[in-house]
PDB file of C-alpha atoms in Angstrom:
ATOM      1  CA  UNK T 116      23.128 150.526  94.965  1.00 89.00           C
ATOM      2  CA  UNK T 117      22.611 147.578  97.355  1.00 91.00           C
ATOM      3  CA  UNK T 118      22.105 147.493 101.069  1.00 93.00           C
ATOM      4  CA  UNK T 119      24.179 146.176 103.677  1.00 93.00           C
ATOM      5  CA  UNK T 120      21.081 144.882 106.236  1.00 93.00           C
ATOM      6  CA  UNK T 121      22.996 143.564 109.271  1.00 94.00           C
ATOM      7  CA  UNK T 122      26.641 143.044 109.789  1.00 94.00           C
ATOM      8  CA  UNK T 123      27.474 140.377 113.020  1.00 93.00           C
ATOM      9  CA  UNK T 124      30.011 138.058 113.663  1.00 92.00           C
ATOM     10  CA  UNK T 125      29.302 134.849 112.845  1.00 88.00           C
ATOM     11  CA  UNK T 126      31.587 131.359 114.106  1.00 83.00           C
ATOM     12  CA  UNK T 127      32.857 133.223 117.282  1.00 82.00           C
ATOM     13  CA  UNK T 128      34.036 135.836 115.941  1.00 82.00           C
ATOM     14  CA  UNK T 129      35.865 134.081 113.176  1.00 89.00           C
ATOM     15  CA  UNK T 130      33.703 135.365 110.506  1.00 93.00           C
ATOM     16  CA  UNK T 131      30.460 138.341 109.742  1.00 94.00           C
ATOM     17  CA  UNK T 132      27.220 137.672 108.849  1.00 95.00           C
ATOM     18  CA  UNK T 133      26.475 140.328 106.126  1.00 95.00           C
ATOM     19  CA  UNK T 134      22.814 140.615 104.442  1.00 94.00           C
ATOM     20  CA  UNK T 135      22.138 143.153 101.523  1.00 94.00           C
ATOM     21  CA  UNK T 136      19.336 143.908  99.973  1.00 92.00           C
ATOM     22  CA  UNK T 137      19.431 145.414  95.356  1.00 89.00           C
ATOM     23  CA  UNK T 138      17.145 147.809  94.431  1.00 83.00           C
ATOM     24  CA  UNK T 139      16.468 144.771  91.844  1.00 82.00           C
ATOM     25  CA  UNK T 140      15.768 142.086  94.071  1.00 80.00           C
ATOM     26  CA  UNK T 141      13.192 141.194  95.860  1.00 80.00           C
ATOM     27  CA  UNK T 142      14.170 139.791  98.919  1.00 86.00           C
ATOM     28  CA  UNK T 143      17.326 140.474 100.836  1.00 86.00           C
ATOM     29  CA  UNK T 144      20.676 137.660 100.563  1.00 92.00           C
ATOM     30  CA  UNK T 145      23.383 136.578 103.161  1.00 94.00           C
ATOM     31  CA  UNK T 146      26.274 136.824 102.827  1.00 96.00           C
ATOM     32  CA  UNK T 147      29.132 134.710 104.872  1.00 96.00           C
ATOM     33  CA  UNK T 148      33.027 136.574 104.872  1.00 95.00           C
ATOM     34  CA  UNK T 149      36.185 135.274 107.094  1.00 95.00           C
ATOM     35  CA  UNK T 150      36.992 138.397 110.119  1.00 93.00           C
ATOM     36  CA  UNK T 151      40.357 138.589 108.091  1.00 92.00           C
ATOM     37  CA  UNK T 152      38.293 140.070 105.050  1.00 95.00           C
ATOM     38  CA  UNK T 153      36.039 142.465 107.753  1.00 93.00           C
ATOM     39  CA  UNK T 154      39.309 143.858 108.346  1.00 93.00           C
ATOM     40  CA  UNK T 155      40.271 144.730 105.299  1.00 93.00           C
ATOM     41  CA  UNK T 156      37.648 146.363 103.503  1.00 93.00           C
ATOM     42  CA  UNK T 157      35.768 147.503 106.691  1.00 94.00           C
ATOM     43  CA  UNK T 158      32.084 146.976 105.494  1.00 94.00           C
ATOM     44  CA  UNK T 159      29.007 148.575 107.937  1.00 94.00           C
ATOM     45  CA  UNK T 160      25.885 149.088 107.400  1.00 94.00           C
ATOM     46  CA  UNK T 161      24.586 151.724 104.408  1.00 94.00           C
ATOM     47  CA  UNK T 162      24.365 151.669 100.571  1.00 93.00           C
ATOM     48  CA  UNK T 163      27.421 150.361  98.235  1.00 93.00           C
ATOM     49  CA  UNK T 164      27.841 150.666  94.913  1.00 92.00           C
ATOM     50  CA  UNK T 165      27.093 147.490  93.160  1.00 89.00           C
ATOM     51  CA  UNK T 166      30.806 146.413  92.657  1.00 91.00           C
ATOM     52  CA  UNK T 167      30.729 146.190  96.160  1.00 94.00           C
ATOM     53  CA  UNK T 168      27.843 143.418  95.400  1.00 93.00           C
ATOM     54  CA  UNK T 169      30.435 141.519  93.295  1.00 94.00           C
ATOM     55  CA  UNK T 170      33.255 141.473  96.338  1.00 96.00           C
ATOM     56  CA  UNK T 171      30.553 139.706  98.990  1.00 96.00           C
ATOM     57  CA  UNK T 172      30.093 137.081  96.845  1.00 94.00           C
ATOM     58  CA  UNK T 173      33.362 136.265  95.761  1.00 96.00           C
ATOM     59  CA  UNK T 174      34.726 136.727 100.032  1.00 96.00           C
ATOM     60  CA  UNK T 175      31.158 134.604 101.113  1.00 96.00           C
ATOM     61  CA  UNK T 176      32.610 131.488  98.524  1.00 96.00           C
ATOM     62  CA  UNK T 177      36.273 132.047  99.752  1.00 96.00           C
ATOM     63  CA  UNK T 178      34.935 131.824 103.530  1.00 96.00           C
ATOM     64  CA  UNK T 179      32.544 128.549 102.508  1.00 95.00           C
ATOM     65  CA  UNK T 180      36.127 127.093 100.933  1.00 95.00           C
ATOM     66  CA  UNK T 181      37.993 127.852 104.161  1.00 94.00           C
ATOM     67  CA  UNK T 182      34.977 126.708 106.043  1.00 92.00           C
ATOM     68  CA  UNK T 183      34.845 123.081 104.507  1.00 92.00           C
ATOM     69  CA  UNK T 184      38.541 122.789 104.092  1.00 90.00           C
ATOM     70  CA  UNK T 185      39.379 123.173 107.709  1.00 88.00           C
ATOM     71  CA  UNK T 186      36.990 119.900 108.425  1.00 88.00           C
ATOM     72  CA  UNK T 187      38.989 118.515 105.594  1.00 86.00           C
ATOM     73  CA  UNK T 188      41.676 119.133 107.444  1.00 82.00           C
ATOM     74  CA  UNK T 189      41.202 117.791 110.670  1.00 78.00           C
ATOM     75  CA  UNK T 190      40.689 114.162 109.141  1.00 75.00           C
ATOM     76  CA  UNK T 191      44.450 114.200 108.109  1.00 73.00           C
ATOM     77  CA  UNK T 192      47.066 115.316 105.814  1.00 69.00           C
ATOM     78  CA  UNK T 193      46.320 117.080 102.671  1.00 74.00           C
ATOM     79  CA  UNK T 194      48.305 118.388  99.659  1.00 76.00           C
ATOM     80  CA  UNK T 195      47.670 120.757  98.292  1.00 79.00           C
ATOM     81  CA  UNK T 196      46.412 120.160  94.721  1.00 81.00           C
ATOM     82  CA  UNK T 197      44.541 117.473  97.004  1.00 82.00           C
ATOM     83  CA  UNK T 198      42.780 119.724  98.756  1.00 87.00           C
ATOM     84  CA  UNK T 199      41.819 122.053  96.585  1.00 89.00           C
ATOM     85  CA  UNK T 200      39.835 119.280  94.498  1.00 89.00           C
ATOM     86  CA  UNK T 201      38.047 118.520  97.331  1.00 90.00           C
ATOM     87  CA  UNK T 202      36.962 121.799  98.207  1.00 94.00           C
ATOM     88  CA  UNK T 203      36.024 121.933  94.554  1.00 94.00           C
ATOM     89  CA  UNK T 204      34.191 118.752  94.644  1.00 93.00           C
ATOM     90  CA  UNK T 205      32.356 119.991  97.885  1.00 92.00           C
ATOM     91  CA  UNK T 206      30.943 123.031  94.931  1.00 94.00           C
ATOM     92  CA  UNK T 207      33.445 126.170  95.848  1.00 94.00           C
ATOM     93  CA  UNK T 208      34.455 127.690  92.219  1.00 95.00           C
ATOM     94  CA  UNK T 209      38.019 127.631  91.047  1.00 94.00           C
ATOM     95  CA  UNK T 210      38.933 130.618  91.580  1.00 94.00           C
ATOM     96  CA  UNK T 211      37.060 130.533  95.694  1.00 96.00           C
ATOM     97  CA  UNK T 212      39.109 127.346  96.596  1.00 94.00           C
ATOM     98  CA  UNK T 213      42.397 128.537  95.192  1.00 93.00           C
ATOM     99  CA  UNK T 214      42.359 131.512  97.723  1.00 94.00           C
ATOM    100  CA  UNK T 215      40.810 129.741  99.941  1.00 93.00           C
ATOM    101  CA  UNK T 216      43.781 127.299  99.254  1.00 91.00           C
ATOM    102  CA  UNK T 217      46.182 130.229 100.372  1.00 89.00           C
ATOM    103  CA  UNK T 218      44.429 131.191 103.110  1.00 90.00           C
ATOM    104  CA  UNK T 219      44.632 127.359 105.096  1.00 88.00           C
ATOM    105  CA  UNK T 220      48.472 127.146 104.160  1.00 82.00           C
ATOM    106  CA  UNK T 221      49.312 130.135 106.181  1.00 81.00           C
ATOM    107  CA  UNK T 222      47.297 129.948 109.376  1.00 76.00           C
ATOM    108  CA  UNK T 223      47.415 125.908 109.508  1.00 69.00           C
ATOM    109  CA  UNK T 224      51.911 126.209 108.532  1.00 60.00           C
ATOM    110  CA  UNK T 225      50.169 123.583 105.778  1.00 61.00           C
ATOM    111  CA  UNK T 226      53.348 121.759 104.166  1.00 65.00           C
ATOM    112  CA  UNK T 227      53.228 119.179 101.540  1.00 68.00           C
ATOM    113  CA  UNK T 228      56.561 118.284 102.096  1.00 72.00           C
ATOM    114  CA  UNK T 229      56.298 117.838 106.009  1.00 72.00           C
ATOM    115  CA  UNK T 230      53.303 115.856 105.208  1.00 75.00           C
ATOM    116  CA  UNK T 231      54.248 113.582 101.996  1.00 81.00           C
ATOM    117  CA  UNK T 232      56.907 112.662 105.248  1.00 80.00           C
ATOM    118  CA  UNK T 233      53.945 111.896 107.357  1.00 80.00           C
ATOM    119  CA  UNK T 234      52.235 109.901 105.629  1.00 84.00           C
ATOM    120  CA  UNK T 235      55.588 107.853 104.222  1.00 89.00           C
ATOM    121  CA  UNK T 236      56.375 106.575 107.877  1.00 87.00           C
ATOM    122  CA  UNK T 237      52.955 105.361 107.923  1.00 88.00           C
ATOM    123  CA  UNK T 238      53.514 103.374 104.954  1.00 92.00           C
ATOM    124  CA  UNK T 239      56.209 102.242 106.683  1.00 93.00           C
ATOM    125  CA  UNK T 240      54.613 100.949 109.621  1.00 91.00           C
ATOM    126  CA  UNK T 241      52.593  99.149 107.350  1.00 93.00           C
ATOM    127  CA  UNK T 242      55.961  97.754 105.482  1.00 94.00           C
ATOM    128  CA  UNK T 243      55.179  99.430 102.132  1.00 95.00           C
ATOM    129  CA  UNK T 244      58.404  99.561 100.581  1.00 95.00           C
ATOM    130  CA  UNK T 245      59.565 103.010  98.379  1.00 95.00           C
ATOM    131  CA  UNK T 246      58.160 102.495  95.214  1.00 95.00           C
ATOM    132  CA  UNK T 247      54.690 101.819  96.554  1.00 95.00           C
ATOM    133  CA  UNK T 248      55.127 105.067  99.550  1.00 94.00           C
ATOM    134  CA  UNK T 249      55.882 107.167  95.709  1.00 93.00           C
ATOM    135  CA  UNK T 250      53.454 105.895  93.527  1.00 93.00           C
ATOM    136  CA  UNK T 251      50.649 105.765  96.951  1.00 91.00           C
ATOM    137  CA  UNK T 252      51.920 109.969  97.830  1.00 90.00           C
ATOM    138  CA  UNK T 253      51.514 110.918  93.514  1.00 88.00           C
ATOM    139  CA  UNK T 254      48.463 109.120  94.106  1.00 87.00           C
ATOM    140  CA  UNK T 255      47.236 111.608  96.144  1.00 81.00           C
ATOM    141  CA  UNK T 256      48.143 114.254  94.478  1.00 80.00           C
ATOM    142  CA  UNK T 257      51.386 115.870  95.987  1.00 82.00           C
ATOM    143  CA  UNK T 258      53.517 117.632  93.733  1.00 79.00           C
ATOM    144  CA  UNK T 259      57.047 116.701  91.868  1.00 83.00           C
ATOM    145  CA  UNK T 260      59.254 118.651  94.261  1.00 80.00           C
ATOM    146  CA  UNK T 261      57.500 117.317  98.003  1.00 80.00           C
ATOM    147  CA  UNK T 262      58.696 113.302  96.324  1.00 86.00           C
ATOM    148  CA  UNK T 263      62.190 114.692  95.342  1.00 88.00           C
ATOM    149  CA  UNK T 264      62.245 115.485  99.141  1.00 84.00           C
ATOM    150  CA  UNK T 265      61.142 112.416 100.102  1.00 87.00           C
ATOM    151  CA  UNK T 266      63.119 110.705  97.379  1.00 90.00           C
ATOM    152  CA  UNK T 267      66.047 111.954  99.590  1.00 88.00           C
ATOM    153  CA  UNK T 268      64.317 111.106 102.916  1.00 87.00           C
ATOM    154  CA  UNK T 269      63.781 107.737 101.827  1.00 91.00           C
ATOM    155  CA  UNK T 270      67.035 106.806 100.371  1.00 90.00           C
ATOM    156  CA  UNK T 271      68.044 106.981 103.961  1.00 89.00           C
ATOM    157  CA  UNK T 272      65.679 104.272 104.878  1.00 91.00           C
ATOM    158  CA  UNK T 273      67.462 100.624 105.208  1.00 93.00           C
ATOM    159  CA  UNK T 274      64.473  98.973 103.419  1.00 94.00           C
ATOM    160  CA  UNK T 275      65.528  95.196 103.799  1.00 94.00           C
ATOM    161  CA  UNK T 276      64.450  94.624 107.534  1.00 93.00           C
ATOM    162  CA  UNK T 277      61.431  96.180 106.424  1.00 94.00           C
ATOM    163  CA  UNK T 278      60.980  93.479 103.870  1.00 95.00           C
ATOM    164  CA  UNK T 279      61.561  91.158 106.756  1.00 94.00           C
ATOM    165  CA  UNK T 280      59.179  91.975 108.140  1.00 93.00           C
ATOM    166  CA  UNK T 281      56.465  91.799 105.378  1.00 94.00           C
ATOM    167  CA  UNK T 282      57.913  88.302 104.820  1.00 95.00           C
ATOM    168  CA  UNK T 283      57.464  87.291 108.177  1.00 93.00           C
ATOM    169  CA  UNK T 284      53.668  89.196 108.785  1.00 92.00           C
ATOM    170  CA  UNK T 285      52.582  87.629 105.946  1.00 92.00           C
ATOM    171  CA  UNK T 286      54.327  84.108 105.761  1.00 92.00           C
ATOM    172  CA  UNK T 287      55.234  83.824 109.205  1.00 90.00           C
ATOM    173  CA  UNK T 288      58.818  82.552 107.984  1.00 90.00           C
ATOM    174  CA  UNK T 289      60.926  82.746 105.368  1.00 90.00           C
ATOM    175  CA  UNK T 290      59.566  80.607 102.535  1.00 91.00           C
ATOM    176  CA  UNK T 291      61.201  77.559 101.603  1.00 89.00           C
ATOM    177  CA  UNK T 292      58.562  75.891  98.778  1.00 92.00           C
ATOM    178  CA  UNK T 293      59.315  77.035  95.901  1.00 92.00           C
ATOM    179  CA  UNK T 294      56.157  78.368  94.336  1.00 94.00           C
ATOM    180  CA  UNK T 295      55.058  79.359  97.916  1.00 93.00           C
ATOM    181  CA  UNK T 296      58.564  81.686  97.552  1.00 93.00           C
ATOM    182  CA  UNK T 297      57.137  82.785  94.144  1.00 95.00           C
ATOM    183  CA  UNK T 298      54.221  84.170  95.129  1.00 95.00           C
ATOM    184  CA  UNK T 299      56.066  86.045  98.126  1.00 96.00           C
ATOM    185  CA  UNK T 300      58.613  87.506  95.957  1.00 96.00           C
ATOM    186  CA  UNK T 301      55.995  88.576  93.856  1.00 96.00           C
ATOM    187  CA  UNK T 302      53.880  90.085  96.555  1.00 96.00           C
ATOM    188  CA  UNK T 303      57.023  92.375  98.032  1.00 96.00           C
ATOM    189  CA  UNK T 304      57.314  93.537  94.754  1.00 96.00           C
ATOM    190  CA  UNK T 305      53.522  94.798  94.991  1.00 96.00           C
ATOM    191  CA  UNK T 306      53.989  96.490  98.125  1.00 96.00           C
ATOM    192  CA  UNK T 307      57.113  98.105  96.527  1.00 96.00           C
ATOM    193  CA  UNK T 308      59.988  96.371  97.103  1.00 96.00           C
ATOM    194  CA  UNK T 309      63.606  96.657  94.592  1.00 95.00           C
ATOM    195  CA  UNK T 310      64.424  92.786  94.041  1.00 95.00           C
ATOM    196  CA  UNK T 311      67.363  93.519  95.947  1.00 95.00           C
ATOM    197  CA  UNK T 312      65.976  93.947  98.784  1.00 95.00           C
ATOM    198  CA  UNK T 313      63.682  91.510  98.764  1.00 95.00           C
ATOM    199  CA  UNK T 314      66.976  89.067  97.857  1.00 93.00           C
ATOM    200  CA  UNK T 315      69.050  90.657 100.832  1.00 93.00           C
ATOM    201  CA  UNK T 316      65.789  90.041 103.220  1.00 93.00           C
ATOM    202  CA  UNK T 317      64.999  86.418 102.672  1.00 93.00           C
ATOM    203  CA  UNK T 318      69.562  85.612 103.461  1.00 89.00           C
ATOM    204  CA  UNK T 319      69.118  87.830 106.310  1.00 80.00           C
ATOM    205  CA  UNK T 320      68.832  86.689 110.496  1.00 70.00           C
ATOM    206  CA  UNK T 321      67.312  88.702 112.619  1.00 62.00           C
ATOM    207  CA  UNK T 322      67.394  86.689 115.197  1.00 51.00           C
ATOM    208  CA  UNK T 323      63.899  83.989 114.450  1.00 52.00           C
TER     209      UNK T 323
END
């Protein structure tokens, strides 16, 4: 048997602190559970079977995952898989991290597709081409469905003026020297532009 000796609200009512004493333990233990879980399980002071201890341990792990996840999301967009891996990296058990991610998605309206599109726009503002954008998103853990939507979004964007801006920012104009021109092409390819986009950007006249 276990005994809940204290139960009180925490985090401005967003969570509850549950103090538990086990028969075979010298000291009481403290768990934190989300307010939603308290409403679901309706814990109160008193004795419970041993199985309740494992339930509280799981809910405590999920609560810690949600708290950490909120801080992580406060710094910017994350894919589902990236958020899960960051939680695990902070010591949250994988199964607790899975539950925490689902809760975070539900409460924040986290959408991989919209977050991925937002990151696309940030990369475009940095004069980056489509291939590098897709590689960047893949590296951040965005899945195939999100990447497929990103490809459709990128297909409607004219990357020639973006490529032209990259040239102007890096070189101050279209290079005429062949060696400099080759270095410029190599740079633009690394930035994710295609040969066709680069050729058109070299030939374009945007009033400079």
